[in-house]
XYZ file of C-alpha atoms in Angstrom:
446
model
C 121.843 111.903 124.816
C 120.382 111.170 128.261
C 122.057 113.520 130.955
C 123.548 112.357 134.220
C 119.880 113.231 135.830
C 118.276 111.338 133.640
C 120.202 108.686 134.215
C 119.440 108.034 137.884
C 116.549 108.155 137.473
C 116.362 105.896 134.214
C 118.760 102.783 135.239
C 116.331 103.184 139.189
C 113.489 102.017 137.279
C 116.393 98.155 136.873
C 118.130 98.744 140.516
C 117.132 95.712 142.005
C 118.129 93.078 139.082
C 121.471 94.671 139.132
C 121.561 94.107 141.982
C 121.135 90.581 142.105
C 124.720 90.222 139.610
C 128.261 90.875 140.425
C 129.902 93.921 139.541
C 131.510 93.015 136.458
C 128.099 91.617 134.778
C 126.618 94.882 136.077
C 129.096 97.425 133.693
C 131.644 96.945 130.718
C 133.610 98.293 128.309
C 133.810 100.180 125.339
C 136.243 98.724 123.034
C 136.245 99.282 119.758
C 134.239 100.650 117.694
C 133.491 99.423 112.921
C 131.419 101.366 110.924
C 127.993 102.057 113.803
C 128.620 98.715 115.083
C 130.105 98.726 118.725
C 132.385 96.499 120.892
C 132.053 95.622 124.728
C 133.919 93.814 127.116
C 132.006 93.088 130.313
C 128.555 93.029 130.228
C 126.090 89.625 130.613
C 123.540 90.563 128.585
C 120.995 88.903 126.134
C 120.097 89.781 122.482
C 117.875 92.107 121.896
C 117.945 94.026 125.845
C 119.539 97.895 126.164
C 122.805 99.762 128.238
C 124.092 102.911 128.063
C 126.640 103.663 126.945
C 128.877 107.043 128.506
C 130.422 109.992 126.947
C 132.496 111.808 126.968
C 130.258 115.146 126.315
C 128.192 113.851 129.185
C 125.404 111.678 129.792
C 124.595 108.337 128.598
C 123.968 107.132 124.080
C 121.401 104.363 124.392
C 122.153 101.510 122.648
C 120.553 97.793 121.754
C 122.402 94.636 121.598
C 122.643 92.686 118.188
C 124.992 89.872 118.868
C 127.699 88.849 120.673
C 130.961 86.602 120.148
C 132.121 84.327 122.444
C 133.439 86.952 125.276
C 132.222 90.555 123.373
C 129.581 92.582 122.590
C 128.135 93.988 119.619
C 125.663 96.895 120.098
C 123.973 99.071 117.905
C 122.849 102.830 119.510
C 120.168 104.233 119.650
C 120.735 108.670 117.833
C 123.803 110.161 117.359
C 127.299 108.509 118.761
C 129.469 111.903 118.747
C 131.858 111.718 122.417
C 131.610 107.616 122.997
C 135.276 107.014 122.918
C 137.000 103.046 123.756
C 136.879 101.972 127.130
C 133.965 104.524 127.805
C 131.007 102.678 130.799
C 128.511 99.919 128.922
C 125.947 99.691 131.725
C 123.128 96.496 131.234
C 119.436 97.409 132.109
C 117.972 94.217 131.447
C 114.812 94.991 129.597
C 114.464 95.228 125.959
C 112.472 97.923 124.406
C 108.438 98.387 124.429
C 106.630 100.461 122.966
C 103.781 102.403 124.724
C 100.029 101.382 123.877
C 95.897 102.890 124.500
C 93.055 104.404 123.112
C 95.554 108.143 123.627
C 97.710 107.110 119.964
C 95.001 108.164 117.869
C 95.354 111.331 116.387
C 99.544 110.817 117.775
C 102.259 111.222 114.780
C 105.329 108.928 117.023
C 108.727 107.823 116.831
C 110.171 104.916 116.534
C 110.743 105.109 120.780
C 107.607 106.345 121.074
C 107.912 109.442 121.502
C 105.359 112.677 120.416
C 107.087 114.276 118.097
C 103.855 115.946 116.064
C 104.130 119.201 119.280
C 100.716 118.548 120.796
C 101.829 117.979 124.988
C 102.997 114.342 126.524
C 101.276 111.536 125.572
C 99.687 109.622 128.411
C 99.705 105.902 127.895
C 100.089 103.848 130.593
C 100.579 100.544 129.341
C 103.932 98.887 127.282
C 104.277 96.801 125.413
C 106.997 94.582 124.290
C 108.189 95.326 119.883
C 107.759 91.120 119.585
C 104.786 89.596 120.366
C 104.567 85.871 120.968
C 102.607 84.153 117.463
C 98.693 83.097 116.802
C 98.279 79.560 116.235
C 97.804 79.772 112.778
C 94.200 77.235 113.897
C 92.829 79.948 115.811
C 93.128 82.011 113.720
C 89.411 83.344 112.513
C 89.620 82.413 108.533
C 89.253 85.422 106.177
C 85.359 85.341 104.907
C 84.331 89.309 104.634
C 85.111 91.087 101.382
C 87.444 94.813 103.043
C 85.414 98.542 100.890
C 87.999 99.937 100.779
C 86.939 102.278 98.238
C 89.028 102.038 95.535
C 86.531 100.980 92.633
C 89.253 98.823 91.438
C 90.759 96.718 93.473
C 86.998 96.917 95.457
C 85.405 95.173 92.092
C 88.442 93.482 90.352
C 91.528 91.934 93.543
C 88.744 92.583 96.209
C 90.703 92.325 99.833
C 89.452 89.942 102.754
C 89.059 92.086 106.294
C 92.286 90.059 107.484
C 94.439 90.088 104.491
C 98.129 91.128 104.236
C 98.311 92.257 100.515
C 102.073 93.827 98.902
C 101.604 97.367 97.039
C 104.973 95.900 94.752
C 106.068 99.129 92.844
C 109.151 100.941 91.466
C 109.459 104.951 93.024
C 106.834 107.384 91.284
C 103.938 105.321 90.220
C 101.969 106.630 93.264
C 101.878 103.939 95.522
C 101.817 106.506 98.146
C 98.804 108.173 96.686
C 96.966 104.758 96.647
C 97.519 104.327 100.347
C 96.505 107.264 100.631
C 93.009 106.872 98.917
C 92.677 103.861 100.677
C 93.674 105.385 104.365
C 90.825 108.082 103.869
C 88.143 105.451 102.642
C 88.578 102.315 103.936
C 86.335 101.247 106.398
C 87.750 99.957 109.358
C 88.123 101.802 113.196
C 91.902 102.336 113.069
C 94.089 102.805 110.977
C 97.790 102.433 111.583
C 100.027 103.803 109.483
C 103.994 103.248 109.443
C 106.819 105.470 107.682
C 109.542 103.443 107.220
C 112.933 104.778 105.736
C 110.973 106.933 103.315
C 112.111 110.726 102.606
C 111.130 112.748 105.651
C 109.339 115.576 103.678
C 106.675 112.810 103.022
C 105.856 112.211 106.057
C 104.130 115.877 107.650
C 103.266 115.695 102.983
C 101.247 112.783 104.347
C 99.581 113.874 107.448
C 98.906 117.016 106.081
C 97.943 116.833 102.667
C 96.625 112.519 101.962
C 95.622 112.047 105.416
C 93.878 115.076 106.654
C 92.509 116.456 109.803
C 89.564 114.103 109.785
C 91.805 110.698 108.904
C 93.648 111.864 111.266
C 91.684 111.361 113.866
C 91.132 107.774 113.955
C 95.013 106.922 112.551
C 97.831 107.270 114.723
C 100.984 107.543 112.443
C 104.842 106.180 113.972
C 107.611 108.296 111.975
C 110.788 107.266 111.538
C 112.489 109.328 108.259
C 115.538 107.716 106.552
C 118.427 109.319 108.674
C 117.503 107.436 111.735
C 119.595 104.361 112.502
C 118.839 101.245 111.091
C 118.424 99.820 113.927
C 115.089 102.524 114.712
C 113.983 102.116 111.244
C 113.387 98.241 111.956
C 111.737 99.079 115.633
C 109.455 101.945 113.430
C 108.387 98.571 111.960
C 108.102 96.174 114.725
C 106.486 99.755 117.283
C 103.413 100.162 113.861
C 102.811 95.919 114.404
C 102.778 96.387 118.327
C 100.011 99.189 118.393
C 97.978 97.668 115.005
C 98.298 93.677 117.845
C 96.569 96.069 121.117
C 93.370 97.795 118.730
C 93.795 94.269 117.868
C 93.218 92.488 120.287
C 90.888 95.120 121.882
C 88.001 93.850 119.462
C 88.805 96.900 116.600
C 89.325 95.964 112.724
C 92.784 97.992 111.740
C 94.114 99.085 109.188
C 97.821 98.666 109.056
C 99.801 100.925 105.832
C 103.928 100.384 106.511
C 105.510 102.490 104.155
C 108.391 100.557 102.915
C 108.941 96.691 103.492
C 112.015 97.167 101.869
C 113.479 100.109 104.437
C 112.389 97.619 106.819
C 114.423 94.521 104.515
C 118.058 96.803 104.320
C 118.114 98.272 107.708
C 118.361 94.568 108.633
C 120.831 94.065 105.982
C 122.836 97.025 107.078
C 122.756 95.269 110.553
C 123.292 92.193 109.631
C 125.896 93.140 106.959
C 127.527 95.203 109.912
C 128.125 92.281 112.630
C 129.931 89.816 110.213
C 126.733 88.603 108.886
C 127.929 87.209 105.780
C 126.110 87.991 102.560
C 123.152 85.338 100.469
C 121.200 86.576 97.666
C 122.207 90.246 95.761
C 123.603 91.414 99.417
C 121.225 90.555 101.168
C 121.741 87.902 104.417
C 119.746 85.070 105.377
C 118.846 86.453 108.081
C 116.176 89.582 106.321
C 114.958 86.717 104.637
C 114.389 84.739 108.500
C 112.619 88.283 110.283
C 110.788 89.461 106.972
C 107.801 86.475 108.227
C 108.312 87.162 111.326
C 107.022 90.405 110.748
C 104.200 90.682 108.540
C 102.656 86.834 109.939
C 101.244 89.055 113.474
C 98.715 91.267 110.658
C 95.990 89.324 109.836
C 93.392 87.806 111.349
C 92.755 87.300 115.283
C 91.755 84.671 117.336
C 88.182 83.381 116.813
C 85.547 85.865 118.296
C 88.762 88.704 117.574
C 89.563 91.117 116.021
C 91.972 92.309 112.038
C 94.886 93.369 110.702
C 94.239 94.273 107.356
C 97.882 95.128 106.428
C 99.760 96.653 102.684
C 101.980 96.838 102.148
C 104.550 98.786 99.822
C 107.309 97.303 98.246
C 109.732 98.702 96.314
C 111.628 97.746 92.600
C 114.644 98.512 91.981
C 114.479 99.489 89.045
C 110.879 97.955 88.231
C 112.559 94.780 88.573
C 109.493 92.306 90.012
C 112.102 88.737 90.924
C 114.217 91.245 92.498
C 114.546 89.958 95.782
C 113.131 90.601 98.576
C 109.703 91.975 96.019
C 110.151 87.344 95.527
C 109.991 86.688 99.238
C 107.567 89.308 100.192
C 105.231 87.974 97.034
C 105.837 84.136 98.183
C 104.824 85.107 102.005
C 101.648 87.685 101.056
C 97.863 87.142 100.587
C 98.076 88.644 97.406
C 100.283 91.526 95.412
C 98.856 94.700 93.325
C 102.070 95.592 90.465
C 101.991 99.284 89.856
C 102.319 99.729 85.834
C 104.822 102.922 85.100
C 103.874 103.002 81.934
C 100.214 102.755 82.532
C 101.250 106.132 85.134
C 103.369 107.171 82.684
C 99.999 107.128 80.199
C 98.644 109.125 83.054
C 96.237 105.584 83.573
C 95.252 106.359 87.813
C 95.721 104.107 90.193
C 98.721 103.107 87.956
C 97.045 99.207 88.759
C 98.020 96.278 86.762
C 96.026 93.888 86.376
C 97.468 91.207 84.519
C 99.702 90.813 86.891
C 97.954 91.331 90.521
C 96.811 88.624 92.214
C 94.553 88.413 95.456
C 94.243 85.370 96.862
C 91.615 84.801 98.846
C 88.912 86.667 96.395
C 87.289 83.277 95.831
C 86.463 82.570 99.526
C 85.379 86.647 99.640
C 83.365 86.608 96.088
C 79.679 85.604 94.799
C 79.921 83.196 91.357
C 77.820 85.802 90.159
C 80.952 88.492 90.988
C 84.292 85.938 90.156
C 82.704 85.659 86.520
C 82.526 88.803 85.723
C 85.736 89.329 87.436
C 87.540 86.295 84.244
C 85.424 87.983 81.923
C 86.583 91.275 82.678
C 90.633 89.763 82.314
C 90.517 87.821 78.922
C 88.707 90.887 76.806
C 92.554 92.676 78.874
C 94.530 90.254 78.078
C 93.347 89.237 74.345
C 94.304 93.158 73.614
C 96.521 93.574 75.907
C 98.308 90.679 73.818
C 97.355 92.597 70.465
C 98.029 96.039 71.212
C 100.958 96.310 68.679
C 99.380 95.470 66.442
C 96.411 97.021 66.884
C 97.760 100.428 67.843
C 100.133 100.516 64.077
C 97.112 99.750 61.975
C 98.015 95.538 60.794
C 95.090 94.084 62.844
C 92.271 93.801 59.612
C 87.718 94.172 61.794
C 86.430 91.298 61.104
C 89.865 88.634 61.658
C 88.728 87.689 64.755
C 85.073 88.567 67.176
C 86.690 88.071 70.642
C 89.553 91.012 70.033
C 85.974 92.789 67.943
C 84.583 93.068 71.584
C 88.082 93.659 73.189
C 88.471 96.563 70.712
C 84.938 97.621 71.284
C 85.084 96.945 74.941
C 88.458 98.717 76.243
C 87.536 102.211 76.474
C 85.315 101.659 79.221
C 87.070 99.098 80.819
C 89.681 101.682 80.915
C 87.166 104.388 82.580
C 86.090 101.886 84.280
C 89.700 101.428 86.531
C 90.801 105.254 86.072
C 89.487 106.564 89.753
C 90.825 110.243 90.460
C 91.873 110.344 93.644
C 88.848 112.274 96.065
C 86.688 110.049 94.148
C 85.339 107.425 96.390
C 83.660 104.497 95.281
C 81.381 101.909 97.224
C 81.991 98.024 97.680
C 78.280 97.683 96.165
C 78.621 100.596 93.657
C 81.910 98.721 92.563
C 81.300 95.523 91.911
C 77.238 96.179 90.570
C 79.220 98.443 87.638
C 81.830 95.439 87.297
C 78.538 92.803 86.987
C 76.786 95.578 84.183
C 79.225 96.230 82.086
C 79.963 92.853 82.269
C 76.394 92.239 80.842
C 76.545 94.041 77.685
C 79.615 92.390 76.358
C 79.298 88.890 74.623
């Protein structure tokens, strides 16, 4: 909460804009609060701008304009709401949210407002960017034409990812999506790594930084951490902030890896805001604004203008109840450039990473892989699929060897394929080794 002294300095930044308006426009009054939504009258403000609301405890609470109806303005507080009451002063700041950017971000852990939470002192970034950026003309974007080595054999070989591609990581709870993200964080050949931990458990923030990212990984990384106990507005802003930081480094010509955990929590935060201001639900409780905001966030990643850098993005999507037809899973699958599905059955059997190669797809593979590589992938998938279709018969002993030569081959090579698709957490396998091993293994089959 801002004190009176903080407020005097804070408001001085906006003195000129405020002087241009009359007193009725400058200062409004709080009239109502429903849930986490504040209603005010007397302000002339725009969607996305910030206001300061006077607290009876002293100081001011910052809030953002999220909607309006006639003369009423709907505000969502940024922080704690204790001390707010009817008739409290509402003072427009005449500015939208911004986030600090610069090389000083590397190695730091920040909240959604850009404040350090790692105890390493003040952040020395003097440049700021708005959280909402202008979209890149799709005709000016570089095509995805170069593979990206992520250090995970199953992905490098069977689901090859391109530089500038946007991938979804579809998984239920507890099947290893955070561990897989951590492996890619440490092993991916990227200049800069930006991690957005959005709406997850607070305990996981420290674990991810210390146990998964590590000291060496943190040196080239920026972490935006907004745990679940933050307001929905802060969770939305955290996802926007991570994307803004990634865009800054892309504009410097860097190849950026953006990891966001999770896209579902971002959508749930937008649902909370939308329902609070009266937007009707449409699909399983999600209002239409969620499905409008989702592509606006995702489309900001990818390759930049010709000759510039790139943002390769991985977004985790929580499939509630392992339902791959969950509305957020379905919407993300439609707008992303591919998806990796993590299987609970594979995870339960000790197969890690638990990537279901039948249900997963990389939509740019034909652009970034050779014909021999593609042939090996098709062969492996045929064998894998044939075995899975007859797995029950094989398990109970109902299949007799010699009945089907193709199935006999699948039974013989399936142990080698399973071993090939598994990988230890501390093991890194580069792109060249992954592809060579795949092609050599497939040449041994008929």
